[in-house]
Each structure stands twice: as structure tokens, then as C-alpha cells.
PDB file of C-alpha atoms in Angstrom:
ATOM      1  CA  MET A 154      -0.143   0.051   0.201  1.00 75.00           C
ATOM      2  CA  ALA A 155       1.485   3.436  -0.967  1.00 73.00           C
ATOM      3  CA  MET A 156       0.437   6.811   0.449  1.00 71.00           C
ATOM      4  CA  ARG A 157       1.279  10.364  -0.148  1.00 67.00           C
ATOM      5  CA  ALA A 158       0.992  13.085   2.796  1.00 63.00           C
ATOM      6  CA  GLY A 159      -0.672  16.678   1.851  1.00 59.00           C
ATOM      7  CA  GLN A 160       2.444  19.848   1.359  1.00 55.00           C
ATOM      8  CA  GLN A 161       1.433  21.751   3.796  1.00 54.00           C
ATOM      9  CA  ASN A 162       3.708  21.951   7.060  1.00 52.00           C
ATOM     10  CA  LEU A 163       6.161  18.543   5.949  1.00 58.00           C
ATOM     11  CA  LYS A 164       9.348  20.387   5.601  1.00 61.00           C
ATOM     12  CA  GLY A 165      11.991  18.874   8.828  1.00 65.00           C
ATOM     13  CA  GLY A 166       8.327  16.595   9.958  1.00 81.00           C
ATOM     14  CA  ARG A 167       8.099  13.039  10.977  1.00 86.00           C
ATOM     15  CA  GLY A 168       5.091  11.657  11.842  1.00 90.00           C
ATOM     16  CA  MET A 169       3.769   8.389  13.577  1.00 93.00           C
ATOM     17  CA  LEU A 170       2.298   5.767  11.460  1.00 93.00           C
ATOM     18  CA  PHE A 171      -0.314   2.924  12.502  1.00 95.00           C
ATOM     19  CA  VAL A 172      -2.429   0.683  10.854  1.00 94.00           C
ATOM     20  CA  ALA A 173      -5.384  -0.368  11.827  1.00 93.00           C
ATOM     21  CA  ILE A 174      -7.657  -3.603  10.318  1.00 91.00           C
ATOM     22  CA  ALA A 175     -11.725  -3.020  10.115  1.00 91.00           C
ATOM     23  CA  ASP A 176     -15.207  -5.048   8.920  1.00 89.00           C
ATOM     24  CA  ASN A 177     -16.434  -2.997   7.114  1.00 87.00           C
ATOM     25  CA  ARG A 178     -19.771  -4.231   8.739  1.00 86.00           C
ATOM     26  CA  GLU A 179     -20.781  -5.483  11.945  1.00 87.00           C
ATOM     27  CA  GLU A 180     -24.559  -6.028  14.222  1.00 89.00           C
ATOM     28  CA  SER A 181     -24.794  -6.590  17.728  1.00 90.00           C
ATOM     29  CA  GLN A 182     -28.070  -8.291  19.866  1.00 94.00           C
ATOM     30  CA  VAL A 183     -28.192  -6.257  22.429  1.00 94.00           C
ATOM     31  CA  ALA A 184     -29.588  -8.169  25.855  1.00 94.00           C
ATOM     32  CA  ARG A 185     -29.983  -4.968  28.235  1.00 94.00           C
ATOM     33  CA  GLY A 186     -30.915  -2.126  28.996  1.00 94.00           C
ATOM     34  CA  GLU A 187     -32.852   0.795  26.573  1.00 94.00           C
ATOM     35  CA  ASN A 188     -32.182  -0.845  23.894  1.00 92.00           C
ATOM     36  CA  ALA A 189     -33.165  -4.257  24.821  1.00 94.00           C
ATOM     37  CA  GLY A 190     -33.956  -6.569  22.370  1.00 94.00           C
ATOM     38  CA  ARG A 191     -32.618  -4.650  19.424  1.00 95.00           C
ATOM     39  CA  SER A 192     -29.888  -5.456  16.278  1.00 95.00           C
ATOM     40  CA  LEU A 193     -27.511  -2.204  15.897  1.00 93.00           C
ATOM     41  CA  GLY A 194     -25.941  -2.308  12.897  1.00 92.00           C
ATOM     42  CA  HIS A 195     -22.038  -0.568  13.417  1.00 90.00           C
ATOM     43  CA  VAL A 196     -19.740   0.347  10.679  1.00 88.00           C
ATOM     44  CA  ALA A 197     -15.886   0.452  10.495  1.00 85.00           C
ATOM     45  CA  VAL A 198     -15.481  -1.112  13.354  1.00 88.00           C
ATOM     46  CA  THR A 199     -11.806  -1.703  13.836  1.00 90.00           C
ATOM     47  CA  ARG A 200     -10.487  -4.712  15.612  1.00 88.00           C
ATOM     48  CA  VAL A 201      -6.407  -4.022  14.918  1.00 90.00           C
ATOM     49  CA  LEU A 202      -5.153  -0.952  16.246  1.00 93.00           C
ATOM     50  CA  LYS A 203      -1.254  -0.666  15.470  1.00 94.00           C
ATOM     51  CA  PRO A 204       1.682   2.258  16.391  1.00 94.00           C
ATOM     52  CA  VAL A 205       4.095   1.768  13.650  1.00 92.00           C
ATOM     53  CA  GLY A 206       6.357   4.045  14.430  1.00 91.00           C
ATOM     54  CA  THR A 207       7.571   7.160  13.381  1.00 90.00           C
ATOM     55  CA  ILE A 208       8.673   8.280  10.133  1.00 88.00           C
ATOM     56  CA  ASP A 209      10.566  10.572   8.975  1.00 85.00           C
ATOM     57  CA  LEU A 210       7.741  13.226   6.110  1.00 80.00           C
ATOM     58  CA  ASP A 211      11.452  14.490   4.096  1.00 78.00           C
ATOM     59  CA  SER A 212      11.975  11.090   1.895  1.00 77.00           C
ATOM     60  CA  ALA A 213       9.919   8.011   1.502  1.00 73.00           C
ATOM     61  CA  THR A 214      10.124   5.134   3.977  1.00 73.00           C
ATOM     62  CA  ALA A 215       8.254   1.577   3.510  1.00 79.00           C
ATOM     63  CA  LYS A 216       7.101   0.036   7.130  1.00 79.00           C
ATOM     64  CA  ASP A 217       6.782  -4.267   6.780  1.00 82.00           C
ATOM     65  CA  VAL A 218       4.947  -4.705   9.574  1.00 82.00           C
ATOM     66  CA  THR A 219       3.323  -8.583  10.412  1.00 82.00           C
ATOM     67  CA  LEU A 220      -0.534  -7.852  12.220  1.00 79.00           C
ATOM     68  CA  SER A 221      -3.609 -10.909  13.433  1.00 77.00           C
ATOM     69  CA  VAL A 222      -6.021 -11.685  11.117  1.00 72.00           C
ATOM     70  CA  SER A 223      -9.127 -13.484  12.743  1.00 69.00           C
ATOM     71  CA  SER A 224     -11.276 -15.507  11.013  1.00 59.00           C
ATOM     72  CA  GLY A 225     -14.883 -14.351  10.390  1.00 59.00           C
ATOM     73  CA  MET A 226     -14.221 -10.183   9.805  1.00 60.00           C
ATOM     74  CA  ASN A 227     -16.649  -8.915   7.545  1.00 66.00           C
ATOM     75  CA  GLY A 228     -15.530  -7.653   4.779  1.00 79.00           C
ATOM     76  CA  SER A 229     -12.321  -5.981   6.151  1.00 86.00           C
ATOM     77  CA  ARG A 230      -9.696  -3.636   5.226  1.00 90.00           C
ATOM     78  CA  LEU A 231      -5.892  -2.524   5.872  1.00 91.00           C
ATOM     79  CA  VAL A 232      -6.559   1.215   6.983  1.00 93.00           C
ATOM     80  CA  ALA A 233      -2.730   2.820   7.336  1.00 93.00           C
ATOM     81  CA  PHE A 234      -2.746   6.619   8.482  1.00 93.00           C
ATOM     82  CA  VAL A 235       0.096   9.356   9.028  1.00 92.00           C
ATOM     83  CA  GLN A 236      -0.686  11.420  12.223  1.00 93.00           C
ATOM     84  CA  ASP A 237       1.398  14.788  13.560  1.00 90.00           C
ATOM     85  CA  PRO A 238       2.220  13.525  16.831  1.00 89.00           C
ATOM     86  CA  LYS A 239       1.474  17.167  17.856  1.00 89.00           C
ATOM     87  CA  SER A 240      -1.544  19.010  16.637  1.00 90.00           C
ATOM     88  CA  GLY A 241      -3.136  15.102  16.183  1.00 91.00           C
ATOM     89  CA  HIS A 242      -3.716  16.036  12.545  1.00 90.00           C
ATOM     90  CA  MET A 243      -3.758  13.137  10.151  1.00 90.00           C
ATOM     91  CA  LEU A 244      -1.404  13.419   7.301  1.00 88.00           C
ATOM     92  CA  ALA A 245      -1.369  11.360   5.499  1.00 88.00           C
ATOM     93  CA  VAL A 246      -4.490   7.558   4.887  1.00 90.00           C
ATOM     94  CA  ALA A 247      -4.310   5.174   2.916  1.00 91.00           C
ATOM     95  CA  VAL A 248      -7.214   1.780   2.357  1.00 92.00           C
ATOM     96  CA  GLN A 249      -7.070  -1.048   0.677  1.00 91.00           C
ATOM     97  CA  LYS A 250     -10.205  -3.460   0.740  1.00 89.00           C
ATOM     98  CA  LEU A 251      -8.859  -7.420   2.226  1.00 84.00           C
TER      99      LEU A 251
END
């Protein structure tokens, strides 16, 4: 998977690379409370979230990452994103269907 960070505020910058595996859709049956007996639908349910490390935004970076994928996932996708460690802003995002 490849991603390109936006050009704003990147000179000499560093970012935190994260990868995630998310299900496209999931349902849960509610047993108690105000939603008791209902079936609730959820989208983009994160199953795995792994911080990969800090990367230099001035140069191309390649990272090998190993993730455990459980069987029975619903139309999963791999999401990679780079976050500014100071502000928390997203600098780049890439998504790939699994």
C-alpha cells in the first residue's frame, strides 16, 4: 500500500505511522438497557490498531508490518495513516480492501 502526505507543514517533519484492520459492517444484539432486544448495526469497526513508529516526512519510507487477522471478519479493510504527534492532525491516509 502506498500513501502520499499532503504538502502543508511537512518540511523537516516527522509523523506517527499507524495501521488498522477494520470490518466494513458488524451487528450486535442488545440484551439489556434502553436498546434491549434490538439489533444495532456498526460500520468501520476497528479490530486491530497498531502503532508502527515515527517516520520522516521528507523522504520515502517503507515499513514491513505483521498483523494478526481473525477469521470471520466482515469485508475487512487495511487502513494506514500518518498523524502529526504534536497536533494530532492526520497528514496522510490510505485504505486497501482485504
